[in-house]
CSV table of C-alpha atoms in Angstrom, one decimal:
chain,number,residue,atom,x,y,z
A,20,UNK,CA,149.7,90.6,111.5
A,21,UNK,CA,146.3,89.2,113.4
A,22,UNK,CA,146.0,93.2,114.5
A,23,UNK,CA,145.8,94.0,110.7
A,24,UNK,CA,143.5,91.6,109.5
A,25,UNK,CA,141.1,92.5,112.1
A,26,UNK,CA,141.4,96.6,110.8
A,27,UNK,CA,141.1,95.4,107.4
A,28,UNK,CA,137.8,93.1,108.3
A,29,UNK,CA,136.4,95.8,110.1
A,30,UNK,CA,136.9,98.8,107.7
A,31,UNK,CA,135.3,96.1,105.1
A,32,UNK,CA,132.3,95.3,107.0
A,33,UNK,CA,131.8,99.1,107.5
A,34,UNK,CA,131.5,99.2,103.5
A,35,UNK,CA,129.2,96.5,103.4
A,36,UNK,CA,126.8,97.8,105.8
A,37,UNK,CA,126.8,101.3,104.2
A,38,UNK,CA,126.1,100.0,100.5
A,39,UNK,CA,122.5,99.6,102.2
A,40,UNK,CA,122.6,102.6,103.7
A,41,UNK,CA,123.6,105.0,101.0
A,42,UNK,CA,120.7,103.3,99.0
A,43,UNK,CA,118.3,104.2,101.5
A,44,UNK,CA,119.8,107.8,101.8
A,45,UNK,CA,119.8,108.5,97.7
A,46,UNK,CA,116.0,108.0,97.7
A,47,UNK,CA,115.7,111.2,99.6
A,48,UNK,CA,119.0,113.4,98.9
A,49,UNK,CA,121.0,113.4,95.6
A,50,UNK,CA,124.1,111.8,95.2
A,51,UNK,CA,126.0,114.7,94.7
A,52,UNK,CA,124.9,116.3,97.9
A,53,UNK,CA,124.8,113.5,100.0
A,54,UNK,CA,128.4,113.0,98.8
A,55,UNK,CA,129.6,116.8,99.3
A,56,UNK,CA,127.9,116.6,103.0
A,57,UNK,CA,129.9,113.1,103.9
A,58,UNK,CA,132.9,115.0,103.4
A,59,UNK,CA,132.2,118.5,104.6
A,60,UNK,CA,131.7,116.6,107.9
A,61,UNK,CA,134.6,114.2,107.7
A,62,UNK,CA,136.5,116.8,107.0
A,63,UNK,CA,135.7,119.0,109.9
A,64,UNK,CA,136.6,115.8,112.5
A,65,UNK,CA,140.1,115.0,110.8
A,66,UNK,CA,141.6,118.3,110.8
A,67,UNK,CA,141.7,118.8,114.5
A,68,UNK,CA,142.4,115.3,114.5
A,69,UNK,CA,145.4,115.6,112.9
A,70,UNK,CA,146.5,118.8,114.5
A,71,UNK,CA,145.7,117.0,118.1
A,72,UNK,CA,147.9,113.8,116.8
A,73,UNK,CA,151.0,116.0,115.9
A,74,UNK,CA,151.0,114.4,112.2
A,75,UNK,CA,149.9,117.7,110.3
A,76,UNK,CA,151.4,118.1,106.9
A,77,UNK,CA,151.4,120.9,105.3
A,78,UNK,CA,153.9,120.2,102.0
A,79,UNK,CA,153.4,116.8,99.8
A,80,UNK,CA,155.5,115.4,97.5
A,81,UNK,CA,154.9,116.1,93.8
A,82,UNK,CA,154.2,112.0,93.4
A,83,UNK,CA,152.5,112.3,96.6
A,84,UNK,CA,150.0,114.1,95.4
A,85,UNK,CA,149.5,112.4,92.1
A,86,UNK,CA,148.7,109.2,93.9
A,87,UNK,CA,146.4,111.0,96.5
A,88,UNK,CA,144.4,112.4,93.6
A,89,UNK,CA,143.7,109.2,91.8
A,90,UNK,CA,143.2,107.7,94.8
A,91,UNK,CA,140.4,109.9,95.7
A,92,UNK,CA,139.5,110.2,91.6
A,93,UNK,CA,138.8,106.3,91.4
A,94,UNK,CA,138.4,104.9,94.8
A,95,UNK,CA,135.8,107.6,96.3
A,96,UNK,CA,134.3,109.9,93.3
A,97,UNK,CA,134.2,106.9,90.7
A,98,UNK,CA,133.2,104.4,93.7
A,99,UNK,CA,130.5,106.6,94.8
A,100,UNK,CA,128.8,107.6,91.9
A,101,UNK,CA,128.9,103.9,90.4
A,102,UNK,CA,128.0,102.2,93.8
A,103,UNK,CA,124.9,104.8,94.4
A,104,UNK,CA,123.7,105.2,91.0
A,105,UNK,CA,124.1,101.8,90.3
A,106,UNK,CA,122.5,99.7,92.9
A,107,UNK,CA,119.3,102.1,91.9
A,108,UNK,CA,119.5,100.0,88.4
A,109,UNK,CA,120.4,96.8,89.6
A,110,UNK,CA,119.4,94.6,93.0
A,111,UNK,CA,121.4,94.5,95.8
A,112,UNK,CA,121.7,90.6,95.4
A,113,UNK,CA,124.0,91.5,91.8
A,114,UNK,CA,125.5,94.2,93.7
A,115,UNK,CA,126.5,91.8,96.5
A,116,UNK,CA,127.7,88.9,93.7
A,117,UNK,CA,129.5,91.7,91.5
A,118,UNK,CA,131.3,93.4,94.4
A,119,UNK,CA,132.3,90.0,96.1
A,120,UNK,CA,134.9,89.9,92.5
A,121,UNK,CA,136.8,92.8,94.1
A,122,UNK,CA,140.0,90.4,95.7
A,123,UNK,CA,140.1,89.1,92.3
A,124,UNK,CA,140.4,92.9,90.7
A,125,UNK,CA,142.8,93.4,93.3
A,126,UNK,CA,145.1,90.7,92.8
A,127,UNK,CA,145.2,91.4,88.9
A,128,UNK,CA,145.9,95.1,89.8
A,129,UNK,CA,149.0,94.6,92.1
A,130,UNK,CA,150.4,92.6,89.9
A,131,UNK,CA,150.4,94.8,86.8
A,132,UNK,CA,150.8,97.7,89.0
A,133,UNK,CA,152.9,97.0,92.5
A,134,UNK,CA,154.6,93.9,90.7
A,135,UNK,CA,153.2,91.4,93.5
A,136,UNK,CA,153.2,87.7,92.2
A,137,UNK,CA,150.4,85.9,91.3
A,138,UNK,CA,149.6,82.5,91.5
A,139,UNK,CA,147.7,80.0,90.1
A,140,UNK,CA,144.9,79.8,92.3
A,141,UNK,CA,144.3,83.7,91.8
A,142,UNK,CA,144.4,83.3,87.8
A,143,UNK,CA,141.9,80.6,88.9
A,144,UNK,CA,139.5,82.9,91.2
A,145,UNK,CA,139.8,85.9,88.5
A,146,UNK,CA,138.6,83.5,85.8
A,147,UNK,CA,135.8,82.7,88.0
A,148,UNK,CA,135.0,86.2,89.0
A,149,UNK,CA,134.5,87.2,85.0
A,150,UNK,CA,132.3,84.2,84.3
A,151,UNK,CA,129.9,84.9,87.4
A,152,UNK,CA,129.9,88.5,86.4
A,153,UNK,CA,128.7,87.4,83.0
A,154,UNK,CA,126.0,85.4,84.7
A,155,UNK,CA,124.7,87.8,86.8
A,156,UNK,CA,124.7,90.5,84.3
A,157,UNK,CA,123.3,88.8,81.4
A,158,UNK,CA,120.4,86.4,83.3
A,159,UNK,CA,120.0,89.0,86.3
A,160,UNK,CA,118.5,85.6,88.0
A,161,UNK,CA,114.7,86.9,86.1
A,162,UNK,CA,112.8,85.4,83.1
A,163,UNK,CA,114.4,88.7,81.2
A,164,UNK,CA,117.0,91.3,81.7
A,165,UNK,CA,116.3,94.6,81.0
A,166,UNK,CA,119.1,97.2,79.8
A,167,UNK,CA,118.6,99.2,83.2
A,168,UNK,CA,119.7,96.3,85.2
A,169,UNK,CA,122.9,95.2,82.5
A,170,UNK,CA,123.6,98.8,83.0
A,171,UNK,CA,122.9,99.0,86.9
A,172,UNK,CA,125.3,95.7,86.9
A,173,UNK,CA,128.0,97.5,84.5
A,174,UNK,CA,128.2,100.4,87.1
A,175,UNK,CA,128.9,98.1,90.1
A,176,UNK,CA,131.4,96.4,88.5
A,177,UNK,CA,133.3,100.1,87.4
A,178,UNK,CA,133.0,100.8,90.8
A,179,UNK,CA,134.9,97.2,92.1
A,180,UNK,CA,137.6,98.4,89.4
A,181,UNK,CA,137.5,101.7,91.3
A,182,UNK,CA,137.6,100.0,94.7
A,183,UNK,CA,140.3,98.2,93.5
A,184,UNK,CA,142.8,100.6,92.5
A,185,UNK,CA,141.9,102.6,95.6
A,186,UNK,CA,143.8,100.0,97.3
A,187,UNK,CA,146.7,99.7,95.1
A,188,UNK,CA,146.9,103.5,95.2
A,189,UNK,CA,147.0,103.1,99.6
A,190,UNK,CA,149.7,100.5,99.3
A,191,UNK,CA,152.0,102.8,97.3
A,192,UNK,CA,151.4,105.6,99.6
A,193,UNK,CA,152.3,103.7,103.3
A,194,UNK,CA,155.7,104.0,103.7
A,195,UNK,CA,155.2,107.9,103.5
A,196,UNK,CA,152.1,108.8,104.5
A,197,UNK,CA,150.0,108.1,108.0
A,198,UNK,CA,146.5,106.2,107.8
A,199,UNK,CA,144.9,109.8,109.2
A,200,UNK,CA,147.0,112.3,107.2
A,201,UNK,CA,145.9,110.0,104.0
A,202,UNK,CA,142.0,110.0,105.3
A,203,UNK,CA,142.1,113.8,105.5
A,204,UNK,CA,143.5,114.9,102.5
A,205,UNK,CA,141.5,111.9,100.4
A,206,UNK,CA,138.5,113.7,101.7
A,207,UNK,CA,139.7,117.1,101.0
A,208,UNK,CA,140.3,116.6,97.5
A,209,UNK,CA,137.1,114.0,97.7
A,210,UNK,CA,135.0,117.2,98.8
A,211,UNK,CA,136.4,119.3,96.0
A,212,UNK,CA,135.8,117.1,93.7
A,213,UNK,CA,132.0,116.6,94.5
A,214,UNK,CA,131.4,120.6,94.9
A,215,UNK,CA,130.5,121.4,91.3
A,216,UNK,CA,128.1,118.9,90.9
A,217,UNK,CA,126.6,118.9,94.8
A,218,UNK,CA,125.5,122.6,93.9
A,219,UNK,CA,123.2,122.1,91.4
A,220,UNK,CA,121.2,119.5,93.7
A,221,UNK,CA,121.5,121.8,97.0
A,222,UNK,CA,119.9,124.4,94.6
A,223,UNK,CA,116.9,122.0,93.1
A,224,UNK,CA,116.5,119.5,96.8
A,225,UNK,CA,114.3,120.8,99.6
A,226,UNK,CA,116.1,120.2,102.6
A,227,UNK,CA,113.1,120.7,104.9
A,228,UNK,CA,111.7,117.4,103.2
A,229,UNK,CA,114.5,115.3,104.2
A,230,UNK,CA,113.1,113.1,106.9
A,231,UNK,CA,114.9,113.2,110.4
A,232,UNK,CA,116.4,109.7,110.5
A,233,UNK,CA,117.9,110.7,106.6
A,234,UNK,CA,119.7,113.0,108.2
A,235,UNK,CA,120.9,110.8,111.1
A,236,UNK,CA,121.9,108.4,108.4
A,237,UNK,CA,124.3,110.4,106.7
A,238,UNK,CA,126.2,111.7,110.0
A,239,UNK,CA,126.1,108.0,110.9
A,240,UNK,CA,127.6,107.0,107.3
A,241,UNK,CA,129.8,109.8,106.8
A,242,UNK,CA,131.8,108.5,110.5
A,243,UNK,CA,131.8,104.8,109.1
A,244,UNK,CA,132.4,105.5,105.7
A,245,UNK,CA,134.9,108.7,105.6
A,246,UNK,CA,136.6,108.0,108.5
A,247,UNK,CA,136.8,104.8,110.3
A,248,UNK,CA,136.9,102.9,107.1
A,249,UNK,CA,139.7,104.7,105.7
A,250,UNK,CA,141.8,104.9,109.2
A,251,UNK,CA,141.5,101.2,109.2
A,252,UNK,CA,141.7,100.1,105.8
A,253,UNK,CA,145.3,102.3,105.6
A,254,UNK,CA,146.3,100.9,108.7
A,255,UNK,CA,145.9,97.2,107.3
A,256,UNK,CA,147.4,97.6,104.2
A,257,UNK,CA,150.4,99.2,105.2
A,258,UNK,CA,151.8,96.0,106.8
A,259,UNK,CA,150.1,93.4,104.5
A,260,UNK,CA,150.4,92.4,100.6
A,261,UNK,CA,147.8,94.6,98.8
A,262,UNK,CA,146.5,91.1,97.4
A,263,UNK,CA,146.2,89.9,100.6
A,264,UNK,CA,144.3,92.4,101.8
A,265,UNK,CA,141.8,92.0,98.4
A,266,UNK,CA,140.6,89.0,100.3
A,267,UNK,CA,138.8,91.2,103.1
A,268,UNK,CA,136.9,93.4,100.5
A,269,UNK,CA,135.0,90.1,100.0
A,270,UNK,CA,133.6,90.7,103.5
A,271,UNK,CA,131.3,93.5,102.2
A,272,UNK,CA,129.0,91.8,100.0
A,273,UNK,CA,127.6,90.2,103.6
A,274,UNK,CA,125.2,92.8,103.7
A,275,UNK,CA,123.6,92.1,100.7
A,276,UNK,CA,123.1,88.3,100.5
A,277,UNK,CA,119.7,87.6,101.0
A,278,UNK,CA,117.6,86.7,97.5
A,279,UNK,CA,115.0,84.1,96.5
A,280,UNK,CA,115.9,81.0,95.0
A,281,UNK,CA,117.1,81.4,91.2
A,282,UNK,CA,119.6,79.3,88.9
A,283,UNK,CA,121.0,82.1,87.7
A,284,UNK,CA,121.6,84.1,90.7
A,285,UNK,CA,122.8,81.4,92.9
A,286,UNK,CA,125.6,80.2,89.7
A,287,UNK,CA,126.5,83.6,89.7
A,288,UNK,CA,126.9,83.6,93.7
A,289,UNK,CA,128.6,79.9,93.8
A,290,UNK,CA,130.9,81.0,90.5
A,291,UNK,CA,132.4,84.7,92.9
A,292,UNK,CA,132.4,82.4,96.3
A,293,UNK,CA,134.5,79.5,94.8
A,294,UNK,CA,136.5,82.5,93.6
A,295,UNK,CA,136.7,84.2,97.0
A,296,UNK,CA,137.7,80.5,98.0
A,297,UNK,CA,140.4,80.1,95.8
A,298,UNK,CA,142.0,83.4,96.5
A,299,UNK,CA,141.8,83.5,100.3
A,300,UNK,CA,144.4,80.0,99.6
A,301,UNK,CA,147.0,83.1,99.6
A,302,UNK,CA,146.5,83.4,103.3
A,303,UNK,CA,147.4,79.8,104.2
A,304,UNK,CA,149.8,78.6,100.6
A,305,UNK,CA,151.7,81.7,100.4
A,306,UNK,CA,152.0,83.0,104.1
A,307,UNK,CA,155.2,85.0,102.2
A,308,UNK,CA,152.4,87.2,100.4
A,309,UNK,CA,151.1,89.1,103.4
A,310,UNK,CA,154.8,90.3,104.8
A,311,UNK,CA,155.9,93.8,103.4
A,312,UNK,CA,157.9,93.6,100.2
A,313,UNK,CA,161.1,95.5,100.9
């Protein structure tokens, strides 16, 4: 169990990292593109992977690949495009407060979806998690909130819904699918899914002008992101409650904590982190909750 906590904490801070790092990337390269060229290249390391592990699959299952295609729908296009447009409307300090409510999405999600019971301290910590949402998105911790940072704020928290069913999603698939055969055909169909729109920008984006260390960047995040993440994130949930392994999705807002002083802000911050607080009571009140459910 320790083994999958630490996959799930690492996967996590691998997202938190790169929510810094794709911002810095979408100043020079389009979404779109920098999206379609994550997964060209994740792509092209999996699938010898998975021929050199003995694990290739060349049939799914009808519900199979239902699941695999929301998966990818919500959890990577819908995730991508709200994360990376949206922390261009918003700061990274709302992003941070408004992704920390993710354990809170998830715990509401597998219990409406997986039928995972839910307590009274996660009703507490999602109740918390809407009214420091509301804070943050309505003050925005400045004298006045313009409608580019409500809407920045709106996208972030589509893509913590999208994050969160990505992991409900996962759990439904691990008793039939392996962490790598998962990763490679989520960024298959992730790849297809970018193409007709990543065209359009490789036709209008000069390439040439892309600095160096850009370029770097997005090798560098399409390993963390498109590949280690996902290994280890499927790994962890397979053997652990998917509200248990909300808890860890907390983890990414780390990179993106640092803000001057503000009411506003830090009530929103105090508001998710008691509700990070009262949910992570799961690992220690309900121990039950992280063992597979039969």
């Amino acid at each position: 169990m320790i083994a999958s906590y630490v996959q799930l904490a690492l996967s996590m801070a691998f997202v938190g990292i790169n929510i810094s790092v794709g911002k810095a990337i979408v100043e020079h390269v389009p979404v779109f593109l920098f999206s379609e060229f994550r997964f060209i290249l994740a792509v092209i390391i999996l699938l010898p992977l998975l021929s050199m592990r003995g694990e290739w699959k060349s049939s799914w299952r009808k519900e199979e690949g239902k699941t695999l295609f929301w998966q990818s729908f919500f959890g990577v296009f819908l995730f991508s495009i709200c994360m990376l447009y949206g922390v261009q409307w918003t700061t990274a300090t709302s992003a941070g407060i408004i992704t920390s409510t993710v354990p809170a999405c998830i715990a509401l999600f597998s219990f409406l979806l997986l039928k995972e019971k839910i307590r009274s301290h996660q009703l507490v910590s999602i109740l918390f998690s809407v009214v420091g949402i509301g804070f943050i998105t309505f003050t925005g911790g400045a004298a006045s909130v313009g409608w580019g940072a409500m809407f920045g704020n709106l996208l972030v928290f589509l893509a913590v819904i999208s994050e969160a069913l990505f992991t409900i999603f996962a759990k439904r698939l691990s008793e039939s699918v392996t962490p790598f055969q998962m990763t490679a055909a989520i960024n298959v169909i992730s790849l297809i899914l970018f193409l007709p729109f990543a065209i359009p920008d490789l036709i209008k984006t000069d390439l040439t002008a892309v600095p160096f260390q850009i370029w770097l960047l997005m090798i560098y995040y399409a390993v963390t992101a498109s590949v280690l993440s996902f290994v280890l994130w499927y790994r962890g949930v397979a053997k652990v409650a998917a509200s248990t392994a909300g808890l860890f999705t907390a983890l990414c807002r780390s990179a993106l904590r640092s803000c001057p002083f503000s009411f506003w802000v830090n009530s929103s911050r105090g508001l998710t982190e008691w509700a990070c607080c009262l949910y992570s009571g799961q690992l220690w009140l309900a121990p039950e909750a992280s063992r597979i459910r039969k």
